[in-house]
């Protein structure tokens, strides 16, 4: 006799509900990830730009490696080539387009007005009004988005610098990173995902290279037609056609519309008709002959999907989203089938499942990841609300981890735990206070003048090259204003800073003195291998934190001393305040040193002669190359075991989530998370990774593994 399951709801409703909650989870996860992407906008934009550039120039790097070049040498050469090409495009845009934007806008408006009058005279006033509204709407959207980009020149420069470093690291170690990313899969799944990754790289790079070639063909032919027909503003219109080519269908349509309206308003209807016929023939040849030859089957994206992702990109990220929409869609489309296949089980476990297995697995992972993200983000925001509690705790943890070896050495000499902790803490606090006082005295009167000198130097550099570097003066002004505002805020918050230092000093003393006993109480409920695992993890975390701070201090000191020496030798003003600023700024890896050396170079432009400028320029380039690609990666690889690309992304991410404190603390916190990740996973799994080791029975106060 068989039993039948009670039917509580119809099968179709049960299946609909099963699908709905899983889809709702994925939508919620997507919304949270999108919010994070916008919150970490600098990181997101830098990663996208770096991926696009790396995919575009990847064949050149592979060719150099096949010729025997090392990974580092080929990555450096390809990155240099990318910078050269990008720089030439920027110069072209600056020289041939930007100066003529007002005239171009006026010409388009004049053409639209002429077209409106003639269409209205022909008996179609409604169509004329619609044309006017369409032109005004497009101009308003472009103006708003371009203003938002130009209005934040400093952020654009930051994105460009981060993307530059990331491109180098992707070209250097991208293959290794990809291999580690797919280690979670095995067998045919890994092979299929690996193949999909290479396909995605090929398609995105092929699409961008092909688009550049086709856009260049269109721009050159348009320039020829406009010049022959005597239409003004031929060069900026050709540049507009080139840029519009990177936005499939819509970009070319808008660029062609602007060209025809300009011709209509300046050269008449007959010239416009001839130009329209020439452009139509050229576009037909490009679409039907050149495009299949250039693209082949490398894009693999249906035109209908392209037309859908373009407005979606515009809605999500404005004009930047329009340019990035198709490459991102090509990348995602290349992975979809392989990921779905890898998520499906090899053997079906149910004859008629409510939902596809791949969707069920993604949803099961999704709601758990969503929960972890919500808890993590909530914790960050809660901690950001109580800086006078968080800052002393973080400083105490850093200071205690940094001076634990000194306390241990004094204990071995027979000092008591209290005496060793008191002497080391007091000496450390006195040293920090002395540095802060010297910084305040030096930066107070000199920092603002140094920044003004740097901005003046940027203006002189812009004048020397004919106005092409106007963005540099704007960026220098924005960055300098931010530096001065931060320093002023610090000076005004001396009382709060004093409270933080006092609390941090007291906490450091108590951690160094009583850390062992407190740690024993925390780990008392644990037993066997779990306590050993936690003990080992804490010791490793202390070593990581202390190594990071010690290494960063050495890097900062070397950078500050070298910058002070070169500025004094060259006789440049503001050497002391810039050097002190460099010491503190270099605690923000990569970014801090780049900003301060850039300020020093601009000061050389403002106050030095040609020889001084050349020497300072060489120092700036060499310093950043050596520090960014040799010293910093070497120190941090040994201290925190993080790839430089991860460190580079952690800094702006920390700044977006927790301001200046987040920028300083992002790397050590991330290092601690990475160090504790596997032990925590083993604890949650309930399985030891190795046989238990004897529990440390060091006397209380001998060391402080619980100092963080």
PDB file of C-alpha atoms in Angstrom, residues 130-335:
ATOM      1  CA  UNK A 130       9.700  66.536 -31.219  1.00  0.00           C
ATOM      2  CA  UNK A 131      13.043  67.029 -32.947  1.00  0.00           C
ATOM      3  CA  UNK A 132      13.804  70.055 -30.781  1.00  0.00           C
ATOM      4  CA  UNK A 133      12.844  68.228 -27.598  1.00  0.00           C
ATOM      5  CA  UNK A 134      14.972  65.221 -28.562  1.00  0.00           C
ATOM      6  CA  UNK A 135      18.051  67.375 -29.221  1.00  0.00           C
ATOM      7  CA  UNK A 136      17.577  69.303 -25.976  1.00  0.00           C
ATOM      8  CA  UNK A 137      17.131  66.078 -23.970  1.00  0.00           C
ATOM      9  CA  UNK A 138      20.294  64.513 -25.386  1.00  0.00           C
ATOM     10  CA  UNK A 139      22.306  67.689 -24.767  1.00  0.00           C
ATOM     11  CA  UNK A 140      21.042  67.945 -21.202  1.00  0.00           C
ATOM     12  CA  UNK A 141      21.909  64.302 -20.431  1.00  0.00           C
ATOM     13  CA  UNK A 142      25.393  64.604 -21.926  1.00  0.00           C
ATOM     14  CA  UNK A 143      26.034  67.924 -20.165  1.00  0.00           C
ATOM     15  CA  UNK A 144      24.969  66.560 -16.778  1.00  0.00           C
ATOM     16  CA  UNK A 145      27.092  63.421 -17.047  1.00  0.00           C
ATOM     17  CA  UNK A 146      30.146  65.165 -18.470  1.00  0.00           C
ATOM     18  CA  UNK A 147      29.890  67.839 -15.770  1.00  0.00           C
ATOM     19  CA  UNK A 148      29.831  65.172 -13.074  1.00  0.00           C
ATOM     20  CA  UNK A 149      32.990  63.603 -14.515  1.00  0.00           C
ATOM     21  CA  UNK A 150      34.876  66.851 -15.108  1.00  0.00           C
ATOM     22  CA  UNK A 151      33.726  68.186 -11.731  1.00  0.00           C
ATOM     23  CA  UNK A 152      35.629  65.457  -9.958  1.00  0.00           C
ATOM     24  CA  UNK A 153      38.987  65.607 -11.677  1.00  0.00           C
ATOM     25  CA  UNK A 154      40.839  64.383  -8.585  1.00  0.00           C
ATOM     26  CA  UNK A 155      38.668  61.268  -8.439  1.00  0.00           C
ATOM     27  CA  UNK A 156      39.219  60.637 -12.153  1.00  0.00           C
ATOM     28  CA  UNK A 157      42.973  60.955 -11.659  1.00  0.00           C
ATOM     29  CA  UNK A 158      42.795  58.529  -8.710  1.00  0.00           C
ATOM     30  CA  UNK A 159      40.876  56.015 -10.814  1.00  0.00           C
ATOM     31  CA  UNK A 160      43.434  56.376 -13.591  1.00  0.00           C
ATOM     32  CA  UNK A 161      46.385  55.806 -11.244  1.00  0.00           C
ATOM     33  CA  UNK A 162      44.788  52.800  -9.558  1.00  0.00           C
ATOM     34  CA  UNK A 163      43.857  51.339 -12.939  1.00  0.00           C
ATOM     35  CA  UNK A 164      47.442  51.831 -14.116  1.00  0.00           C
ATOM     36  CA  UNK A 165      48.902  49.836 -11.225  1.00  0.00           C
ATOM     37  CA  UNK A 166      46.161  47.209 -11.454  1.00  0.00           C
ATOM     38  CA  UNK A 167      46.762  46.768 -15.177  1.00  0.00           C
ATOM     39  CA  UNK A 168      50.413  46.017 -14.482  1.00  0.00           C
ATOM     40  CA  UNK A 169      49.547  43.491 -11.773  1.00  0.00           C
ATOM     41  CA  UNK A 170      46.873  41.848 -13.946  1.00  0.00           C
ATOM     42  CA  UNK A 171      49.318  41.444 -16.799  1.00  0.00           C
ATOM     43  CA  UNK A 172      52.016  40.216 -14.438  1.00  0.00           C
ATOM     44  CA  UNK A 173      50.081  37.813 -12.197  1.00  0.00           C
ATOM     45  CA  UNK A 174      46.601  37.623 -13.711  1.00  0.00           C
ATOM     46  CA  UNK A 175      47.048  34.013 -14.811  1.00  0.00           C
ATOM     47  CA  UNK A 176      48.131  32.951 -11.315  1.00  0.00           C
ATOM     48  CA  UNK A 177      45.262  34.819  -9.685  1.00  0.00           C
ATOM     49  CA  UNK A 178      42.774  33.220 -12.069  1.00  0.00           C
ATOM     50  CA  UNK A 179      44.169  29.788 -11.256  1.00  0.00           C
ATOM     51  CA  UNK A 180      43.689  30.395  -7.538  1.00  0.00           C
ATOM     52  CA  UNK A 181      40.180  31.731  -8.076  1.00  0.00           C
ATOM     53  CA  UNK A 182      39.017  28.508  -9.751  1.00  0.00           C
ATOM     54  CA  UNK A 183      40.714  26.184  -7.260  1.00  0.00           C
ATOM     55  CA  UNK A 184      37.332  25.657  -5.587  1.00  0.00           C
ATOM     56  CA  UNK A 185      36.262  23.643  -8.625  1.00  0.00           C
ATOM     57  CA  UNK A 186      37.707  20.385  -9.858  1.00  0.00           C
ATOM     58  CA  UNK A 187      37.773  18.063 -12.839  1.00  0.00           C
ATOM     59  CA  UNK A 188      35.755  18.984 -15.900  1.00  0.00           C
ATOM     60  CA  UNK A 189      34.182  21.918 -14.073  1.00  0.00           C
ATOM     61  CA  UNK A 190      37.530  23.629 -13.614  1.00  0.00           C
ATOM     62  CA  UNK A 191      38.483  22.972 -17.223  1.00  0.00           C
ATOM     63  CA  UNK A 192      35.223  24.375 -18.499  1.00  0.00           C
ATOM     64  CA  UNK A 193      35.346  27.514 -16.340  1.00  0.00           C
ATOM     65  CA  UNK A 194      39.004  28.023 -17.250  1.00  0.00           C
ATOM     66  CA  UNK A 195      38.121  27.762 -20.922  1.00  0.00           C
ATOM     67  CA  UNK A 196      35.252  30.216 -20.423  1.00  0.00           C
ATOM     68  CA  UNK A 197      37.615  32.670 -18.744  1.00  0.00           C
ATOM     69  CA  UNK A 198      40.033  32.616 -21.639  1.00  0.00           C
ATOM     70  CA  UNK A 199      37.114  32.933 -24.064  1.00  0.00           C
ATOM     71  CA  UNK A 200      35.826  35.964 -22.166  1.00  0.00           C
ATOM     72  CA  UNK A 201      39.283  37.567 -22.255  1.00  0.00           C
ATOM     73  CA  UNK A 202      39.555  36.943 -25.995  1.00  0.00           C
ATOM     74  CA  UNK A 203      36.082  38.268 -26.749  1.00  0.00           C
ATOM     75  CA  UNK A 204      36.367  41.418 -24.640  1.00  0.00           C
ATOM     76  CA  UNK A 205      39.824  42.230 -25.976  1.00  0.00           C
ATOM     77  CA  UNK A 206      38.772  41.440 -29.542  1.00  0.00           C
ATOM     78  CA  UNK A 207      35.675  43.580 -29.199  1.00  0.00           C
ATOM     79  CA  UNK A 208      37.613  46.585 -27.916  1.00  0.00           C
ATOM     80  CA  UNK A 209      40.404  46.296 -30.468  1.00  0.00           C
ATOM     81  CA  UNK A 210      37.908  45.802 -33.278  1.00  0.00           C
ATOM     82  CA  UNK A 211      35.808  48.723 -32.105  1.00  0.00           C
ATOM     83  CA  UNK A 212      38.879  50.958 -32.051  1.00  0.00           C
ATOM     84  CA  UNK A 213      39.757  49.979 -35.625  1.00  0.00           C
ATOM     85  CA  UNK A 214      36.222  50.475 -36.960  1.00  0.00           C
ATOM     86  CA  UNK A 215      35.804  53.764 -35.067  1.00  0.00           C
ATOM     87  CA  UNK A 216      39.081  55.017 -36.510  1.00  0.00           C
ATOM     88  CA  UNK A 217      37.920  54.131 -40.054  1.00  0.00           C
ATOM     89  CA  UNK A 218      34.635  55.976 -39.524  1.00  0.00           C
ATOM     90  CA  UNK A 219      36.384  59.005 -38.000  1.00  0.00           C
ATOM     91  CA  UNK A 220      38.937  59.283 -40.815  1.00  0.00           C
ATOM     92  CA  UNK A 221      36.324  59.012 -43.564  1.00  0.00           C
ATOM     93  CA  UNK A 222      34.059  61.523 -41.809  1.00  0.00           C
ATOM     94  CA  UNK A 223      36.987  63.924 -41.486  1.00  0.00           C
ATOM     95  CA  UNK A 224      37.672  63.569 -45.209  1.00  0.00           C
ATOM     96  CA  UNK A 225      34.043  64.188 -46.186  1.00  0.00           C
ATOM     97  CA  UNK A 226      33.638  67.173 -43.877  1.00  0.00           C
ATOM     98  CA  UNK A 227      36.877  68.766 -45.077  1.00  0.00           C
ATOM     99  CA  UNK A 228      36.065  68.309 -48.766  1.00  0.00           C
ATOM    100  CA  UNK A 229      32.519  69.657 -48.365  1.00  0.00           C
ATOM    101  CA  UNK A 230      33.759  72.658 -46.403  1.00  0.00           C
ATOM    102  CA  UNK A 231      31.837  71.924 -43.202  1.00  0.00           C
ATOM    103  CA  UNK A 232      33.421  73.727 -40.237  1.00  0.00           C
ATOM    104  CA  UNK A 233      34.612  71.956 -37.084  1.00  0.00           C
ATOM    105  CA  UNK A 234      35.645  68.899 -39.093  1.00  0.00           C
ATOM    106  CA  UNK A 235      38.293  67.704 -36.602  1.00  0.00           C
ATOM    107  CA  UNK A 236      36.125  67.802 -33.439  1.00  0.00           C
ATOM    108  CA  UNK A 237      33.251  66.186 -35.326  1.00  0.00           C
ATOM    109  CA  UNK A 238      35.582  63.385 -36.438  1.00  0.00           C
ATOM    110  CA  UNK A 239      36.720  62.901 -32.843  1.00  0.00           C
ATOM    111  CA  UNK A 240      33.062  62.784 -31.801  1.00  0.00           C
ATOM    112  CA  UNK A 241      32.460  60.061 -34.410  1.00  0.00           C
ATOM    113  CA  UNK A 242      35.447  58.085 -33.060  1.00  0.00           C
ATOM    114  CA  UNK A 243      34.235  58.265 -29.461  1.00  0.00           C
ATOM    115  CA  UNK A 244      30.655  57.476 -30.484  1.00  0.00           C
ATOM    116  CA  UNK A 245      31.867  54.313 -32.189  1.00  0.00           C
ATOM    117  CA  UNK A 246      32.516  52.778 -28.767  1.00  0.00           C
ATOM    118  CA  UNK A 247      28.773  52.944 -28.037  1.00  0.00           C
ATOM    119  CA  UNK A 248      27.244  50.476 -30.524  1.00  0.00           C
ATOM    120  CA  UNK A 249      24.355  51.734 -32.629  1.00  0.00           C
ATOM    121  CA  UNK A 250      23.347  54.582 -30.330  1.00  0.00           C
ATOM    122  CA  UNK A 251      26.742  56.302 -30.251  1.00  0.00           C
ATOM    123  CA  UNK A 252      27.151  56.214 -33.997  1.00  0.00           C
ATOM    124  CA  UNK A 253      23.597  57.439 -34.472  1.00  0.00           C
ATOM    125  CA  UNK A 254      24.090  60.385 -32.115  1.00  0.00           C
ATOM    126  CA  UNK A 255      27.447  61.304 -33.635  1.00  0.00           C
ATOM    127  CA  UNK A 256      26.006  61.147 -37.148  1.00  0.00           C
ATOM    128  CA  UNK A 257      23.071  63.282 -36.038  1.00  0.00           C
ATOM    129  CA  UNK A 258      25.425  65.909 -34.620  1.00  0.00           C
ATOM    130  CA  UNK A 259      27.461  65.900 -37.843  1.00  0.00           C
ATOM    131  CA  UNK A 260      24.366  66.298 -40.047  1.00  0.00           C
ATOM    132  CA  UNK A 261      22.870  69.027 -37.855  1.00  0.00           C
ATOM    133  CA  UNK A 262      26.151  70.932 -37.940  1.00  0.00           C
ATOM    134  CA  UNK A 263      26.268  70.623 -41.715  1.00  0.00           C
ATOM    135  CA  UNK A 264      22.626  71.690 -41.984  1.00  0.00           C
ATOM    136  CA  UNK A 265      23.160  74.773 -39.858  1.00  0.00           C
ATOM    137  CA  UNK A 266      26.445  75.874 -41.465  1.00  0.00           C
ATOM    138  CA  UNK A 267      26.528  74.562 -45.036  1.00  0.00           C
ATOM    139  CA  UNK A 268      22.909  74.167 -46.110  1.00  0.00           C
ATOM    140  CA  UNK A 269      20.512  71.380 -47.041  1.00  0.00           C
ATOM    141  CA  UNK A 270      22.236  70.326 -50.280  1.00  0.00           C
ATOM    142  CA  UNK A 271      25.583  69.750 -48.573  1.00  0.00           C
ATOM    143  CA  UNK A 272      23.814  67.888 -45.785  1.00  0.00           C
ATOM    144  CA  UNK A 273      22.125  65.520 -48.259  1.00  0.00           C
ATOM    145  CA  UNK A 274      25.449  64.788 -50.012  1.00  0.00           C
ATOM    146  CA  UNK A 275      27.106  64.207 -46.644  1.00  0.00           C
ATOM    147  CA  UNK A 276      24.262  61.917 -45.572  1.00  0.00           C
ATOM    148  CA  UNK A 277      24.668  59.777 -48.699  1.00  0.00           C
ATOM    149  CA  UNK A 278      28.435  59.519 -48.247  1.00  0.00           C
ATOM    150  CA  UNK A 279      28.093  58.607 -44.570  1.00  0.00           C
ATOM    151  CA  UNK A 280      25.366  56.047 -45.349  1.00  0.00           C
ATOM    152  CA  UNK A 281      27.575  54.323 -47.946  1.00  0.00           C
ATOM    153  CA  UNK A 282      30.554  54.320 -45.572  1.00  0.00           C
ATOM    154  CA  UNK A 283      28.530  53.002 -42.642  1.00  0.00           C
ATOM    155  CA  UNK A 284      27.101  50.265 -44.876  1.00  0.00           C
ATOM    156  CA  UNK A 285      30.567  49.137 -45.956  1.00  0.00           C
ATOM    157  CA  UNK A 286      31.813  49.217 -42.363  1.00  0.00           C
ATOM    158  CA  UNK A 287      28.819  47.255 -41.034  1.00  0.00           C
ATOM    159  CA  UNK A 288      28.558  44.638 -43.775  1.00  0.00           C
ATOM    160  CA  UNK A 289      32.153  44.201 -44.941  1.00  0.00           C
ATOM    161  CA  UNK A 290      34.665  45.419 -42.352  1.00  0.00           C
ATOM    162  CA  UNK A 291      32.789  44.500 -39.163  1.00  0.00           C
ATOM    163  CA  UNK A 292      32.570  40.737 -39.916  1.00  0.00           C
ATOM    164  CA  UNK A 293      36.235  40.752 -40.955  1.00  0.00           C
ATOM    165  CA  UNK A 294      37.374  42.544 -37.782  1.00  0.00           C
ATOM    166  CA  UNK A 295      35.086  40.896 -35.228  1.00  0.00           C
ATOM    167  CA  UNK A 296      34.465  37.473 -36.738  1.00  0.00           C
ATOM    168  CA  UNK A 297      32.725  35.435 -34.030  1.00  0.00           C
ATOM    169  CA  UNK A 298      34.650  36.911 -31.121  1.00  0.00           C
ATOM    170  CA  UNK A 299      31.906  39.055 -29.613  1.00  0.00           C
ATOM    171  CA  UNK A 300      29.109  36.495 -29.385  1.00  0.00           C
ATOM    172  CA  UNK A 301      26.467  39.027 -28.277  1.00  0.00           C
ATOM    173  CA  UNK A 302      23.180  39.466 -30.087  1.00  0.00           C
ATOM    174  CA  UNK A 303      22.405  43.025 -31.293  1.00  0.00           C
ATOM    175  CA  UNK A 304      19.135  42.946 -29.340  1.00  0.00           C
ATOM    176  CA  UNK A 305      21.017  42.321 -26.099  1.00  0.00           C
ATOM    177  CA  UNK A 306      23.385  45.179 -26.925  1.00  0.00           C
ATOM    178  CA  UNK A 307      20.451  47.532 -27.398  1.00  0.00           C
ATOM    179  CA  UNK A 308      19.121  46.506 -23.974  1.00  0.00           C
ATOM    180  CA  UNK A 309      22.359  46.741 -21.990  1.00  0.00           C
ATOM    181  CA  UNK A 310      23.194  50.239 -23.279  1.00  0.00           C
ATOM    182  CA  UNK A 311      20.236  52.016 -21.613  1.00  0.00           C
ATOM    183  CA  UNK A 312      20.718  49.804 -18.561  1.00  0.00           C
ATOM    184  CA  UNK A 313      24.336  50.961 -18.290  1.00  0.00           C
ATOM    185  CA  UNK A 314      23.236  54.577 -18.742  1.00  0.00           C
ATOM    186  CA  UNK A 315      20.654  54.226 -15.959  1.00  0.00           C
ATOM    187  CA  UNK A 316      23.129  52.597 -13.568  1.00  0.00           C
ATOM    188  CA  UNK A 317      26.325  54.580 -14.157  1.00  0.00           C
ATOM    189  CA  UNK A 318      25.593  57.387 -16.604  1.00  0.00           C
ATOM    190  CA  UNK A 319      27.969  57.948 -19.486  1.00  0.00           C
ATOM    191  CA  UNK A 320      30.597  55.661 -17.939  1.00  0.00           C
ATOM    192  CA  UNK A 321      28.020  52.872 -17.811  1.00  0.00           C
ATOM    193  CA  UNK A 322      27.244  53.389 -21.499  1.00  0.00           C
ATOM    194  CA  UNK A 323      30.876  52.821 -22.464  1.00  0.00           C
ATOM    195  CA  UNK A 324      31.345  49.842 -20.108  1.00  0.00           C
ATOM    196  CA  UNK A 325      27.980  48.143 -20.734  1.00  0.00           C
ATOM    197  CA  UNK A 326      28.911  46.078 -23.780  1.00  0.00           C
ATOM    198  CA  UNK A 327      32.346  44.838 -22.541  1.00  0.00           C
ATOM    199  CA  UNK A 328      30.752  43.813 -19.229  1.00  0.00           C
ATOM    200  CA  UNK A 329      27.878  42.096 -21.056  1.00  0.00           C
ATOM    201  CA  UNK A 330      30.328  40.238 -23.320  1.00  0.00           C
ATOM    202  CA  UNK A 331      32.278  39.106 -20.268  1.00  0.00           C
ATOM    203  CA  UNK A 332      29.168  37.886 -18.436  1.00  0.00           C
ATOM    204  CA  UNK A 333      27.748  36.156 -21.511  1.00  0.00           C
ATOM    205  CA  UNK A 334      30.992  34.238 -21.989  1.00  0.00           C
ATOM    206  CA  UNK A 335      30.660  32.747 -18.497  1.00  0.00           C
TER     207      UNK A 335
END
